[in-house]
mmCIF file of C-alpha atoms in Angstrom:
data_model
loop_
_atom_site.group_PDB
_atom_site.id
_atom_site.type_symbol
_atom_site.label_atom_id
_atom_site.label_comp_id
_atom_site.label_asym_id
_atom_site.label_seq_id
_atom_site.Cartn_x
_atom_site.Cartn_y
_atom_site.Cartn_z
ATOM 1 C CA UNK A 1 -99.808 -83.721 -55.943
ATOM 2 C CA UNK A 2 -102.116 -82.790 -53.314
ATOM 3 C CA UNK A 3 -102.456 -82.657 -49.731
ATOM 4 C CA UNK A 4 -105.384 -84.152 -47.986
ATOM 5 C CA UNK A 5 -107.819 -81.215 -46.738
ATOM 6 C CA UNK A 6 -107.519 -81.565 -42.766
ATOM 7 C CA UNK A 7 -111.106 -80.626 -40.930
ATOM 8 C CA UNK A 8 -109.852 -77.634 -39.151
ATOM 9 C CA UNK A 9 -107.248 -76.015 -41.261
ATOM 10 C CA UNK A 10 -107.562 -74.333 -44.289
ATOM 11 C CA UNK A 11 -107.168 -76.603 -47.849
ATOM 12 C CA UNK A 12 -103.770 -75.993 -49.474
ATOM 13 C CA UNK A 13 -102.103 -77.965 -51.924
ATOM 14 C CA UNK A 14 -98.914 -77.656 -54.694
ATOM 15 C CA UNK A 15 -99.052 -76.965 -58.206
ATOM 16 C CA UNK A 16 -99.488 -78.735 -61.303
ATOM 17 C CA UNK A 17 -95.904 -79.885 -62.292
ATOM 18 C CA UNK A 18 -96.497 -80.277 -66.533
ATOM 19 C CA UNK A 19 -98.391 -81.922 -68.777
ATOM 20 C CA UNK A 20 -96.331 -84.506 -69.541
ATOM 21 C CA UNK A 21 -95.786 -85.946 -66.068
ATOM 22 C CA UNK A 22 -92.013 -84.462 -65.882
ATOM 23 C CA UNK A 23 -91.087 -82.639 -63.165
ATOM 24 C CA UNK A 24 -90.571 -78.549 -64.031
ATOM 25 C CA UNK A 25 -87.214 -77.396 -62.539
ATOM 26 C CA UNK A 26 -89.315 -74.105 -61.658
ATOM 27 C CA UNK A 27 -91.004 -75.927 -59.497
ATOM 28 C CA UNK A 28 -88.205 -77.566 -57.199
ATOM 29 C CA UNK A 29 -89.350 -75.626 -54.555
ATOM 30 C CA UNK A 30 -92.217 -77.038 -53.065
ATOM 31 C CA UNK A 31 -94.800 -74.916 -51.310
ATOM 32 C CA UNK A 32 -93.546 -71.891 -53.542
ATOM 33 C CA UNK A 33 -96.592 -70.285 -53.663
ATOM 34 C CA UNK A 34 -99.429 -70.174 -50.638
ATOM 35 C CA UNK A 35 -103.185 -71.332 -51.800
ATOM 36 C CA UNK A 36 -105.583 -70.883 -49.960
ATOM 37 C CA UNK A 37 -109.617 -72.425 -50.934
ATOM 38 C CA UNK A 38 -112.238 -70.864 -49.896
ATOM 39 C CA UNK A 39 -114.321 -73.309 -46.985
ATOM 40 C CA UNK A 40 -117.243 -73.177 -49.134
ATOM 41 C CA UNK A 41 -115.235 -74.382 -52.186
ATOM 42 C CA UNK A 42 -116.938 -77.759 -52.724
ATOM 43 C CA UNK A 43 -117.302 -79.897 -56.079
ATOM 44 C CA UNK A 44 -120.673 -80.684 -57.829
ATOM 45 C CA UNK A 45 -118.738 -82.487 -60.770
ATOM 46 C CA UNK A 46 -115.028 -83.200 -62.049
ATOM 47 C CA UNK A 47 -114.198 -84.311 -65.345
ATOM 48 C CA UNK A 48 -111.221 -86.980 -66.181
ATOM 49 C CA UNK A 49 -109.293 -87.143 -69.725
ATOM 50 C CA UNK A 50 -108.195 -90.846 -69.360
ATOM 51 C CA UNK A 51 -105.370 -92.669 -70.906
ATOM 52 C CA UNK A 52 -103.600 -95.726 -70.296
ATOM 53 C CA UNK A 53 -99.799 -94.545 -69.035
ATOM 54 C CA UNK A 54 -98.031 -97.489 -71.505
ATOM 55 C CA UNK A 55 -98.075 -97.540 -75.105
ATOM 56 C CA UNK A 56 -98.648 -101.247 -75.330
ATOM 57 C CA UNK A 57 -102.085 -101.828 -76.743
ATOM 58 C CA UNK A 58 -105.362 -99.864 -76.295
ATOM 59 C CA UNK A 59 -107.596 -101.613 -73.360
ATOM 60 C CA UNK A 60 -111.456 -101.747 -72.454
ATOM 61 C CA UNK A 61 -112.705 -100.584 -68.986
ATOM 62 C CA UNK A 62 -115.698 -100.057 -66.977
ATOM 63 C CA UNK A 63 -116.941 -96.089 -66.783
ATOM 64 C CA UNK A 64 -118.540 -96.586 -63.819
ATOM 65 C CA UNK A 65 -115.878 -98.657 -62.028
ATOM 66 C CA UNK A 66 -112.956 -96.052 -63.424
ATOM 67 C CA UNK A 67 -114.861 -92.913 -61.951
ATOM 68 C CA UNK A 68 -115.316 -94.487 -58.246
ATOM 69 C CA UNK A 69 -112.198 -95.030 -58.505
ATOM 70 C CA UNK A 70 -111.497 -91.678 -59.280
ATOM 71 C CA UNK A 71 -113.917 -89.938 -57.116
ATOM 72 C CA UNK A 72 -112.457 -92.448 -54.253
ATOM 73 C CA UNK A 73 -108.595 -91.799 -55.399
ATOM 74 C CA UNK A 74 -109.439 -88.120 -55.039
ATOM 75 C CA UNK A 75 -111.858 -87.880 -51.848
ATOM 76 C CA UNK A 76 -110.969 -84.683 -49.579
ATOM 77 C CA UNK A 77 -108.596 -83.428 -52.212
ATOM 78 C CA UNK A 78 -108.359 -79.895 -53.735
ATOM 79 C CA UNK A 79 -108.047 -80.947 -58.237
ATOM 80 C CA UNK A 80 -107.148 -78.059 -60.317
ATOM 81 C CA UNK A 81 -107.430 -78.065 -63.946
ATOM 82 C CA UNK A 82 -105.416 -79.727 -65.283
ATOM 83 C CA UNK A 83 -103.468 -81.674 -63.067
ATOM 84 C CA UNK A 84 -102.520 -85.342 -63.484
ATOM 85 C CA UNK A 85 -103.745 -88.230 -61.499
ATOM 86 C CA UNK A 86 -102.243 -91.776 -61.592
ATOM 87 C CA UNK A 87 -103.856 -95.047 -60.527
ATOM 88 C CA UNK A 88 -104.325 -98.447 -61.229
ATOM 89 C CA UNK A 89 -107.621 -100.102 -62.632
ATOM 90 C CA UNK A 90 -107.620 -104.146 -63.382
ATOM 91 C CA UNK A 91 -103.321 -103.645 -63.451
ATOM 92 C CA UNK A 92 -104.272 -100.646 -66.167
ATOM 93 C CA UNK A 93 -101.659 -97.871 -65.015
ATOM 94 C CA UNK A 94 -104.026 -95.092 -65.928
ATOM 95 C CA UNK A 95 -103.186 -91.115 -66.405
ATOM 96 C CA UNK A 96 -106.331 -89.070 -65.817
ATOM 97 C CA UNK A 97 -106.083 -85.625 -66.277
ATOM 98 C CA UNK A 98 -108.587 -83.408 -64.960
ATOM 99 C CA UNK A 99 -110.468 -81.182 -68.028
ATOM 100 C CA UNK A 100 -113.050 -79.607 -65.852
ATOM 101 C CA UNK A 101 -114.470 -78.681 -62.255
ATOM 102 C CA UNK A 102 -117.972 -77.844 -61.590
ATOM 103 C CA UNK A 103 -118.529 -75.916 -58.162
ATOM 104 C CA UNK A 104 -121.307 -77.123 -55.792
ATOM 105 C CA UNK A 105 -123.444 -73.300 -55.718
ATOM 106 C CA UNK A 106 -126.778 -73.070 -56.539
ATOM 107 C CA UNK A 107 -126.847 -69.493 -58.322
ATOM 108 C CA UNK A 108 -123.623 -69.101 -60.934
ATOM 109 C CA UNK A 109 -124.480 -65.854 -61.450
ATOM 110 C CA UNK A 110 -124.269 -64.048 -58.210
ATOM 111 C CA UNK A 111 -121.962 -61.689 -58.173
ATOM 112 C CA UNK A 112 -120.756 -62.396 -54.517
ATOM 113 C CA UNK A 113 -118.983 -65.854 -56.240
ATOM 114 C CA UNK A 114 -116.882 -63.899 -58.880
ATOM 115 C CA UNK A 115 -114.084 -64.532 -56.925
ATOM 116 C CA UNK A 116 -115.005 -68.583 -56.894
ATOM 117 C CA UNK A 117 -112.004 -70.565 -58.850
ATOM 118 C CA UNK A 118 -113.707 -72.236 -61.893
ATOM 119 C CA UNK A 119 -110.651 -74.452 -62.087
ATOM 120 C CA UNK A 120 -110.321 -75.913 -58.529
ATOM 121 C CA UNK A 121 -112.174 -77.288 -56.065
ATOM 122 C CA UNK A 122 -112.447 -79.909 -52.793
ATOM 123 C CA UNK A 123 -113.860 -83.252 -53.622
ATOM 124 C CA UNK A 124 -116.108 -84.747 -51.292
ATOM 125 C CA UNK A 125 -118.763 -87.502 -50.751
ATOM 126 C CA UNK A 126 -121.475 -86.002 -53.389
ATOM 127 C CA UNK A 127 -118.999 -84.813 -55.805
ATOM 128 C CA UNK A 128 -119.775 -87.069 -59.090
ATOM 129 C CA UNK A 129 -117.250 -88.167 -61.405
ATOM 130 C CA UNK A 130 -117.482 -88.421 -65.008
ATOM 131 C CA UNK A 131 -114.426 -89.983 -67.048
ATOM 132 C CA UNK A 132 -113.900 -89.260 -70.781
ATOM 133 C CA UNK A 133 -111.322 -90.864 -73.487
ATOM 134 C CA UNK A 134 -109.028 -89.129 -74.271
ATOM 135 C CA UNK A 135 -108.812 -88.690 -77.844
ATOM 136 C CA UNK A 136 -105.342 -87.029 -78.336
ATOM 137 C CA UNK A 137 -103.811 -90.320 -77.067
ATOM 138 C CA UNK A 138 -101.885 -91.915 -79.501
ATOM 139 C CA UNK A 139 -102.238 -95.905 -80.559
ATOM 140 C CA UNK A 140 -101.080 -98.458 -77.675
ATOM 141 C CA UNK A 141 -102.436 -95.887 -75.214
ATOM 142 C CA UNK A 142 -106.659 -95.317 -75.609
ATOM 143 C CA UNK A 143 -108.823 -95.808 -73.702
ATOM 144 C CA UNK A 144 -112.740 -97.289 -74.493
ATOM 145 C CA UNK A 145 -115.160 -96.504 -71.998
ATOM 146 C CA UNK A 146 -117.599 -99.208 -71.503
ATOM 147 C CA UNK A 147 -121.253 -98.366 -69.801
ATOM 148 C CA UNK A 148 -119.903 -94.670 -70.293
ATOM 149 C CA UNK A 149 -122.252 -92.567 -68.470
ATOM 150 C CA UNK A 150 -122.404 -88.976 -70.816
ATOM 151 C CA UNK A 151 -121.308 -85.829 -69.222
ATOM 152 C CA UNK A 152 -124.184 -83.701 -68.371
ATOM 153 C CA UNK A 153 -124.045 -80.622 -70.393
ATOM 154 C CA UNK A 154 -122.806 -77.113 -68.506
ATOM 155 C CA UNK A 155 -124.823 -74.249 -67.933
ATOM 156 C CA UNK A 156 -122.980 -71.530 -70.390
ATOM 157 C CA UNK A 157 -121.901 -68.758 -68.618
ATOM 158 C CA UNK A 158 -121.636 -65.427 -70.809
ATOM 159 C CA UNK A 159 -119.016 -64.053 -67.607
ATOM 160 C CA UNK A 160 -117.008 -66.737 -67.826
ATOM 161 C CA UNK A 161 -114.050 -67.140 -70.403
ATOM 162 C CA UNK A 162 -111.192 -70.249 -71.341
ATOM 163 C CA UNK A 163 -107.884 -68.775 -71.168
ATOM 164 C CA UNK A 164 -105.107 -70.700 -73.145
ATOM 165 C CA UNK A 165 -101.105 -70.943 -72.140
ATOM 166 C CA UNK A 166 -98.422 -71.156 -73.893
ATOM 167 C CA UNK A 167 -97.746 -74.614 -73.330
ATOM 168 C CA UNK A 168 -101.648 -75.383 -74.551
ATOM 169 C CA UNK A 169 -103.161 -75.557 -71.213
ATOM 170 C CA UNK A 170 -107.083 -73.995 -70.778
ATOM 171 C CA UNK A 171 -108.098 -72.421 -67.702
ATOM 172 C CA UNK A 172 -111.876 -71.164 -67.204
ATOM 173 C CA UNK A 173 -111.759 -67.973 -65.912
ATOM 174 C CA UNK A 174 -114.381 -65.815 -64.533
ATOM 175 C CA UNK A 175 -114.105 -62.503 -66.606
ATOM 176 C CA UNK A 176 -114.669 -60.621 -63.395
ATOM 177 C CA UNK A 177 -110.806 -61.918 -61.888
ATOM 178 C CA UNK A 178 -109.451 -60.640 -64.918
ATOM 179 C CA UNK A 179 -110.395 -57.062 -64.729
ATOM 180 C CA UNK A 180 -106.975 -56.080 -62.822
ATOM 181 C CA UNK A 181 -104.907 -57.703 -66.257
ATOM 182 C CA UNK A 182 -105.051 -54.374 -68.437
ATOM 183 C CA UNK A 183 -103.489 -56.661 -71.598
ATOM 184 C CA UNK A 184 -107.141 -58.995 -71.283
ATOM 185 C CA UNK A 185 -109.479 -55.843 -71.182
ATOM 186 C CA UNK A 186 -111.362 -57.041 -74.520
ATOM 187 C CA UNK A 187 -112.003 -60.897 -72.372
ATOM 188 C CA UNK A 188 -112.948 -58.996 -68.835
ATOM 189 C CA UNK A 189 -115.459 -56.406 -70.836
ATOM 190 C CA UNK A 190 -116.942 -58.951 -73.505
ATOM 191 C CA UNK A 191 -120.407 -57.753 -74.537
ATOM 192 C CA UNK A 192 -120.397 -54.566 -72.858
ATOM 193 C CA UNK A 193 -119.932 -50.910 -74.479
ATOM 194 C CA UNK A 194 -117.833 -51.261 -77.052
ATOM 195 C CA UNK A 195 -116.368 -54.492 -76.653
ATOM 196 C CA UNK A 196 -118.806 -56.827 -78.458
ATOM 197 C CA UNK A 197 -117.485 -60.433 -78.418
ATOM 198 C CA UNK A 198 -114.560 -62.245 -76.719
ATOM 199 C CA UNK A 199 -111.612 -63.278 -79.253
ATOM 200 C CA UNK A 200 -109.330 -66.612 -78.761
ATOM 201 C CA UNK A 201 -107.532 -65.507 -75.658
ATOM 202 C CA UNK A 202 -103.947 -66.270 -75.403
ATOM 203 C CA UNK A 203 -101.192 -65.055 -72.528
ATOM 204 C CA UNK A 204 -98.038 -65.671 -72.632
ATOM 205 C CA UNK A 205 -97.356 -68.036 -69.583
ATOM 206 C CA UNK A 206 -97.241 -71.538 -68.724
ATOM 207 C CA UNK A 207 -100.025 -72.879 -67.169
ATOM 208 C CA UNK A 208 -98.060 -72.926 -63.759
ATOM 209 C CA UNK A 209 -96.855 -68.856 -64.098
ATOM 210 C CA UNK A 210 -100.811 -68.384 -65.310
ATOM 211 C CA UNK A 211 -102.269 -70.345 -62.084
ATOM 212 C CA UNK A 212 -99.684 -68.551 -59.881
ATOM 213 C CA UNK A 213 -101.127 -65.211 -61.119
ATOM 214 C CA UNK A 214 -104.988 -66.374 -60.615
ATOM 215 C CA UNK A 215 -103.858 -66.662 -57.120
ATOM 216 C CA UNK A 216 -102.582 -63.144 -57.079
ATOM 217 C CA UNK A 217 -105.366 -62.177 -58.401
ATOM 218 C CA UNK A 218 -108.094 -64.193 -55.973
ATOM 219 C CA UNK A 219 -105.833 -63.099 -53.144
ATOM 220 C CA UNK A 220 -106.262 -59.499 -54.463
ATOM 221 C CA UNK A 221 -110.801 -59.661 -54.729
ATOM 222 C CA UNK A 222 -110.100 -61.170 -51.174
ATOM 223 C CA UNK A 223 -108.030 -58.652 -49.849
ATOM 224 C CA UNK A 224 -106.073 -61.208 -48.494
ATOM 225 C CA UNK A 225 -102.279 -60.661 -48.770
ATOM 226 C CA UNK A 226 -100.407 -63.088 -51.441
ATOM 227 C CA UNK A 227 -97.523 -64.516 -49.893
ATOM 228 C CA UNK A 228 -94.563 -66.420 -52.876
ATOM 229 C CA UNK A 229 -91.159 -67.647 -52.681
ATOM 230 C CA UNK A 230 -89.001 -64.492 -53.116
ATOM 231 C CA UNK A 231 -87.190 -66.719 -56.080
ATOM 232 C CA UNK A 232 -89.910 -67.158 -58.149
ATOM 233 C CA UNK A 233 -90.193 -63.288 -58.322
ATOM 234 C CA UNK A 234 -88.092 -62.290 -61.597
ATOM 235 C CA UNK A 235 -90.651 -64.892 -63.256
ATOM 236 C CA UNK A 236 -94.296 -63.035 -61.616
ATOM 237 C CA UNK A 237 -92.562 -59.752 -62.409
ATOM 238 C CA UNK A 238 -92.236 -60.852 -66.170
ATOM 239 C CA UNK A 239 -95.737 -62.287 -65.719
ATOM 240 C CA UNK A 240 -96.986 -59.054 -64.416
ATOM 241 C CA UNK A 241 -95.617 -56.844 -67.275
ATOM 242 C CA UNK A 242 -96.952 -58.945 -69.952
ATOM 243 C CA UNK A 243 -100.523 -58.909 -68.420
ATOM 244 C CA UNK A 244 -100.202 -55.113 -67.227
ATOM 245 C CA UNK A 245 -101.404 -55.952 -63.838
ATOM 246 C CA UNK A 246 -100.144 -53.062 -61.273
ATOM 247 C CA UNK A 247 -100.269 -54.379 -58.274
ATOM 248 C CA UNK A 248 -98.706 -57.881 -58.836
ATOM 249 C CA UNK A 249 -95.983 -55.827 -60.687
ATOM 250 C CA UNK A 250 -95.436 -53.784 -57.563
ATOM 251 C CA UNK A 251 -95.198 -56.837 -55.181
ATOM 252 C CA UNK A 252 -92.629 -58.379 -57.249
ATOM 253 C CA UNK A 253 -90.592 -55.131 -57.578
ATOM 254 C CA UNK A 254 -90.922 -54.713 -53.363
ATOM 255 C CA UNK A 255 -89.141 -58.376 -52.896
ATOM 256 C CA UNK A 256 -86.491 -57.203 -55.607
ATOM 257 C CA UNK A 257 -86.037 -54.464 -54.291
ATOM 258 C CA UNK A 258 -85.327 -55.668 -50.991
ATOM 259 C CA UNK A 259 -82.479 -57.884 -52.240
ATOM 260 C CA UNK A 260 -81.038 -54.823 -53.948
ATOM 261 C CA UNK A 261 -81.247 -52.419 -50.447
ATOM 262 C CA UNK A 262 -79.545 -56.216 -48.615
ATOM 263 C CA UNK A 263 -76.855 -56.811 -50.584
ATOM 264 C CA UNK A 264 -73.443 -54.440 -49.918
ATOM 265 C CA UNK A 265 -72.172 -52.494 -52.904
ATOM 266 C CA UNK A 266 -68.306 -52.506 -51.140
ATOM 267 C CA UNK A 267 -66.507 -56.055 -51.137
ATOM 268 C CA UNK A 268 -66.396 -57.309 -47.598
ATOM 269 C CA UNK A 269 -63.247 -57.956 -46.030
ATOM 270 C CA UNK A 270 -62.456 -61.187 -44.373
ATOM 271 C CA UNK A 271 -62.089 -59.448 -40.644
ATOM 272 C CA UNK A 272 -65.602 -58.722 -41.140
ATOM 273 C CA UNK A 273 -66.999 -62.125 -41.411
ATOM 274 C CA UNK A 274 -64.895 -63.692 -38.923
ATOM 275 C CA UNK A 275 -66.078 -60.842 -36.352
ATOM 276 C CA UNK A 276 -69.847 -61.291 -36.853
ATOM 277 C CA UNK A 277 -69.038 -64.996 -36.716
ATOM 278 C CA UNK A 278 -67.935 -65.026 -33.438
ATOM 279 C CA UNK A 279 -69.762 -62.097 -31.946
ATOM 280 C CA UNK A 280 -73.005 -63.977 -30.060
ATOM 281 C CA UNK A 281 -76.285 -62.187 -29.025
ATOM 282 C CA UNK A 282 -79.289 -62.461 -27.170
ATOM 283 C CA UNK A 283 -81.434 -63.768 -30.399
ATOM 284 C CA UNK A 284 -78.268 -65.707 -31.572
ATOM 285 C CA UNK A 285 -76.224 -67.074 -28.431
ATOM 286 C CA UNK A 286 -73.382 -68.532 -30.778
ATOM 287 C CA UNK A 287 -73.040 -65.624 -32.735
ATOM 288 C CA UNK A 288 -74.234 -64.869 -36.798
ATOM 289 C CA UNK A 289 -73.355 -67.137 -39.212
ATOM 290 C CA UNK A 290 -71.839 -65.923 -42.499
ATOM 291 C CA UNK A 291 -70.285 -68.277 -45.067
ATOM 292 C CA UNK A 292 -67.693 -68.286 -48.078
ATOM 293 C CA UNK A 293 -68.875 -69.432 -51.290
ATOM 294 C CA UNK A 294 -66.222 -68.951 -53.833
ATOM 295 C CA UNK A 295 -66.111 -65.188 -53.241
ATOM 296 C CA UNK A 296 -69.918 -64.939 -52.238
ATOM 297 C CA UNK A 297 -70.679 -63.562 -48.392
ATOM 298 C CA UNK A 298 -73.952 -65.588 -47.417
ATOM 299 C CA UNK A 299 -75.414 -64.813 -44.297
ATOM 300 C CA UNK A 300 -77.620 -67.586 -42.801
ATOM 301 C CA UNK A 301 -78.159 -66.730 -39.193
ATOM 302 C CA UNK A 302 -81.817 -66.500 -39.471
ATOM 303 C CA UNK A 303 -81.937 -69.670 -41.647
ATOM 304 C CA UNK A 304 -79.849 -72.045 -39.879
ATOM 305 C CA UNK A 305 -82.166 -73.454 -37.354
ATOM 306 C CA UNK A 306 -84.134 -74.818 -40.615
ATOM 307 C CA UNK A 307 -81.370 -76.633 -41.862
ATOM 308 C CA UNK A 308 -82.113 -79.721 -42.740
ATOM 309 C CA UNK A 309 -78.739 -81.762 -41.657
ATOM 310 C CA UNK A 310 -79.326 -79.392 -38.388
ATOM 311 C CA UNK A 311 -77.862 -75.860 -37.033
ATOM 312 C CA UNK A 312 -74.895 -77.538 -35.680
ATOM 313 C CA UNK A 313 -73.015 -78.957 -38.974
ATOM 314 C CA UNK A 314 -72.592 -76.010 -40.555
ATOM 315 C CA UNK A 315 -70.634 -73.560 -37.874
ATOM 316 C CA UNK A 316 -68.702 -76.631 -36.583
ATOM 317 C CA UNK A 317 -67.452 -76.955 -40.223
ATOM 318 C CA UNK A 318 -68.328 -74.371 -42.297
ATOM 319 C CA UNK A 319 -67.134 -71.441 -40.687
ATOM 320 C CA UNK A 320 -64.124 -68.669 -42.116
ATOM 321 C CA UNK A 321 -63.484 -71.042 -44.816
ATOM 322 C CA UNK A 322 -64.542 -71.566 -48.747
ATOM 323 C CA UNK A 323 -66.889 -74.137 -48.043
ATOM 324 C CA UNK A 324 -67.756 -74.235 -51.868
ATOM 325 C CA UNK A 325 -67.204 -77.678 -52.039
ATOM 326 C CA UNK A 326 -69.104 -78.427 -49.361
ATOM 327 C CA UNK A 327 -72.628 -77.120 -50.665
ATOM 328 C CA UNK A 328 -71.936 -78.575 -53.786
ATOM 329 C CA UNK A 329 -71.618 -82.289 -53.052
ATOM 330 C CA UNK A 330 -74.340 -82.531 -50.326
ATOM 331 C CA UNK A 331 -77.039 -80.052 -51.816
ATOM 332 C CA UNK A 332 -77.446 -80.951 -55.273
ATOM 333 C CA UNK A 333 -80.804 -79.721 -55.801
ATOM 334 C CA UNK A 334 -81.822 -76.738 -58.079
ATOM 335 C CA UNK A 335 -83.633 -75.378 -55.095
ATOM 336 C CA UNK A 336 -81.017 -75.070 -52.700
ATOM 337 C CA UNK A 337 -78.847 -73.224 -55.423
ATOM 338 C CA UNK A 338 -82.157 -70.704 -56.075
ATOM 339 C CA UNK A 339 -81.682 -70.119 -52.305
ATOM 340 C CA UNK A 340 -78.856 -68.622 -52.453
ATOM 341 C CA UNK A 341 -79.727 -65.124 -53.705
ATOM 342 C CA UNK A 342 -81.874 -65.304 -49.754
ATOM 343 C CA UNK A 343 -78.706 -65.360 -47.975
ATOM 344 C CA UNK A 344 -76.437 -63.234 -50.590
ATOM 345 C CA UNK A 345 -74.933 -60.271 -48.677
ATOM 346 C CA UNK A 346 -72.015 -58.966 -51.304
ATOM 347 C CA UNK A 347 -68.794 -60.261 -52.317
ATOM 348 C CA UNK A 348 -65.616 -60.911 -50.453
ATOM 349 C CA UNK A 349 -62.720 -58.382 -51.154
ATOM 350 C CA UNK A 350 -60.589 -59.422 -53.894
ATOM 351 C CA UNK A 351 -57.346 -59.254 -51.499
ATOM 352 C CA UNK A 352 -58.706 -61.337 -49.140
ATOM 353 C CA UNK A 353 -59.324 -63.914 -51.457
ATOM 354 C CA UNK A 354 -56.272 -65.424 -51.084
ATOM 355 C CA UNK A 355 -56.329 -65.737 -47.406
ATOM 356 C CA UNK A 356 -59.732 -67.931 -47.714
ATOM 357 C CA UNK A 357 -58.571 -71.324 -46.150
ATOM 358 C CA UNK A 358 -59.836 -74.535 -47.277
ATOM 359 C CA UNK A 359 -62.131 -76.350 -44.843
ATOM 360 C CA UNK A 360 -60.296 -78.666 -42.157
ATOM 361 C CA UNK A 361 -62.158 -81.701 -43.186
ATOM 362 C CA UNK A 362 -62.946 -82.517 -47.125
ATOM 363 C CA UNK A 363 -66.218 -84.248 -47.634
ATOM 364 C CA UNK A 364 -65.172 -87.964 -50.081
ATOM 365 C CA UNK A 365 -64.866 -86.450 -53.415
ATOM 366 C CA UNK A 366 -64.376 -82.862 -52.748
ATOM 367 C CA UNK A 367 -60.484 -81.711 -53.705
ATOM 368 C CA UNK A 368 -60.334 -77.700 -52.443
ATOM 369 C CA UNK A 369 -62.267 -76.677 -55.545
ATOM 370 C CA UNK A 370 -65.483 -75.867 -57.244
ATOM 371 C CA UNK A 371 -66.244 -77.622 -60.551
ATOM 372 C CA UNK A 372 -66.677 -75.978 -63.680
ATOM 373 C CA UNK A 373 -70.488 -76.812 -64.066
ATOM 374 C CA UNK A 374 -70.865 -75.091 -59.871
ATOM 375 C CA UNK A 375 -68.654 -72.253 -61.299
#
């Protein structure tokens, strides 16, 4: 999914969400992860896998009429490799899948554009696109091209390697991005000293862990800071141990950390919460808001203005109660449970417990309780 690239901001878009067109839990959050393309970042070429999306019987179409399509479909977008596109050509529901990007420079090899993504891109008005069968699709499903026009071939570039995930995906990669990644040294120093020839390089990582750490590590030649959802830091932490890249490893540790240095080792007693949420200040007139969630203390004062049912539900019925059942029946996404561990300030005393009333006013289908899966 992308956003359309707006004339005076910068492009930015969301992530590839799995090869098979099925939404990754991991991704629930959307915006996780800020990226940022550089204004210069324009396509010469993109390159579409095409399939039809139902197995019913294999179809003919027109090359040329498929890629306008394309090239129209995807005008003042940022494609990565290898996100899906969906469409309809001559009531064909067709999945095109972008294989390659082909940046709009006239000298590949200047070592100002190491930092250039060789995997994403803005499509305008000259950008050409080329469409090719894809020949993994199974029966009911392919493809033929007709009046195919033939990909012109690529300019090899000896500093720039294919990097393969663990769920198959390839990314180009310029070897020059990959210098901080300590586990890759043999793919960022191919054919110098004594590092003669590149093997098959695999990591560890789904493609969308791998293209989150790309844009660590663009955000790092830029000396731009990299800016991620704090909950998606346990996975770039693992990420950043199993490529041995420092400083990625170190960001991830500083948001952990933080949550360790926030959260109270000594259970907080009820008196405590109902205090802070009456007490108002200048910043936050009607006071802090703290909530019970089957023993957790959440504190959302900062939060609650971005609430998306509004700041007012929440203290007017919410407030110095267990309002477990409320957050379970009206937020029943993954992301609002990954949120959580944002507000988590400790647990309540275990003798208060007890004390915790229910709230005044039971949302339909609620009955004082959490349910076993919440629990």
């Amino acid at each position: 999914l992308n956003n359309r690239v707006c004339v005076h901001d910068a492009p930015s878009m969301t992530l590839y969400r799995g090869r098979h067109e099925a939404l990754d839990a991991r991704e629930a959050a959307i915006g996780a992860t800020d990226v940022v393309v550089k204004p210069d970042s324009e396509l010469a070429a993109v390159v579409f896998e095409v399939r039809r999306r139902d197995a019913s019987k294999d179809v003919s179409i027109d090359a040329v009429k498929l890629s306008a399509s394309l090239g129209k479909h995807c005008f003042g977008c940022v494609v990565t490799v290898p996100e899906v596109h969906v469409l309809t050509i001559d009531d064909v529901v067709v999945v095109a899948r972008v294989v390659e990007v082909r940046a709009d420079r006239e000298d590949d090899d200047d070592e100002d554009n190491d930092d250039d993504d060789e995997y994403r891109g803005v499509v305008t008005a000259s950008t050409a696109a080329y469409v090719i069968t894809d020949g993994a699709a199974p029966p009911g499903t392919r493809i033929l091209l007709e009046n195919g026009v033939e990909v012109p071939p690529k300019n090899q570039q000896v500093d720039c390697v294919d990097v393969t995930c663990s769920d198959d995906e390839v990314f180009p990669v310029k070897r020059a991005l990959l210098r901080p990644c300590l586990a890759l040294t043999k793919a960022a120093q191919a054919g110098r000293g004594k590092y003669t020839s590149a093997e098959e390089i695999r990591v560890p990582l789904d493609c969308c862990t791998f293209d989150r750490v790309l844009l660590y590590l663009q955000h790092e030649r830029r000396g731009a800071p990299f800016r991620f959802d704090p909950t998606l830091a346990p996975e770039l932490l693992e990420a950043a141990l199993a490529l041995k890249i420092r400083g990625l490893e170190e960001d991830c540790r500083k948001v952990l950390g933080s949550f360790e240095e926030r959260v109270r080792k000594s259970p907080i007693r009820l008196d405590e919460v109902r205090r802070r949420n009456a007490k108002g200040s200048q910043t936050t007139p009607r006071g802090e808001t703290w909530l019970l969630l089957d023993g957790m203390v959440l504190d959302i004062s900062r939060w609650l203005s971005e609430h998306p049912g509004g700041d007012s539900i929440i203290p007017q019925q919410a407030l110095n109660c267990d309002s477990t059942v409320m957050f379970e029946l009206y937020h029943v996404s993954r992301q609002s449970f990954l949120y959580l561990r944002e507000f988590y300030v400790g647990e309540l005393h275990p003798d208060d417990l007890a004390d915790v009333p229910l709230p005044n006013k039971l949302p339909p289908g609620g009955d004082g309780g959490a349910s076993p899966a919440f629990l």
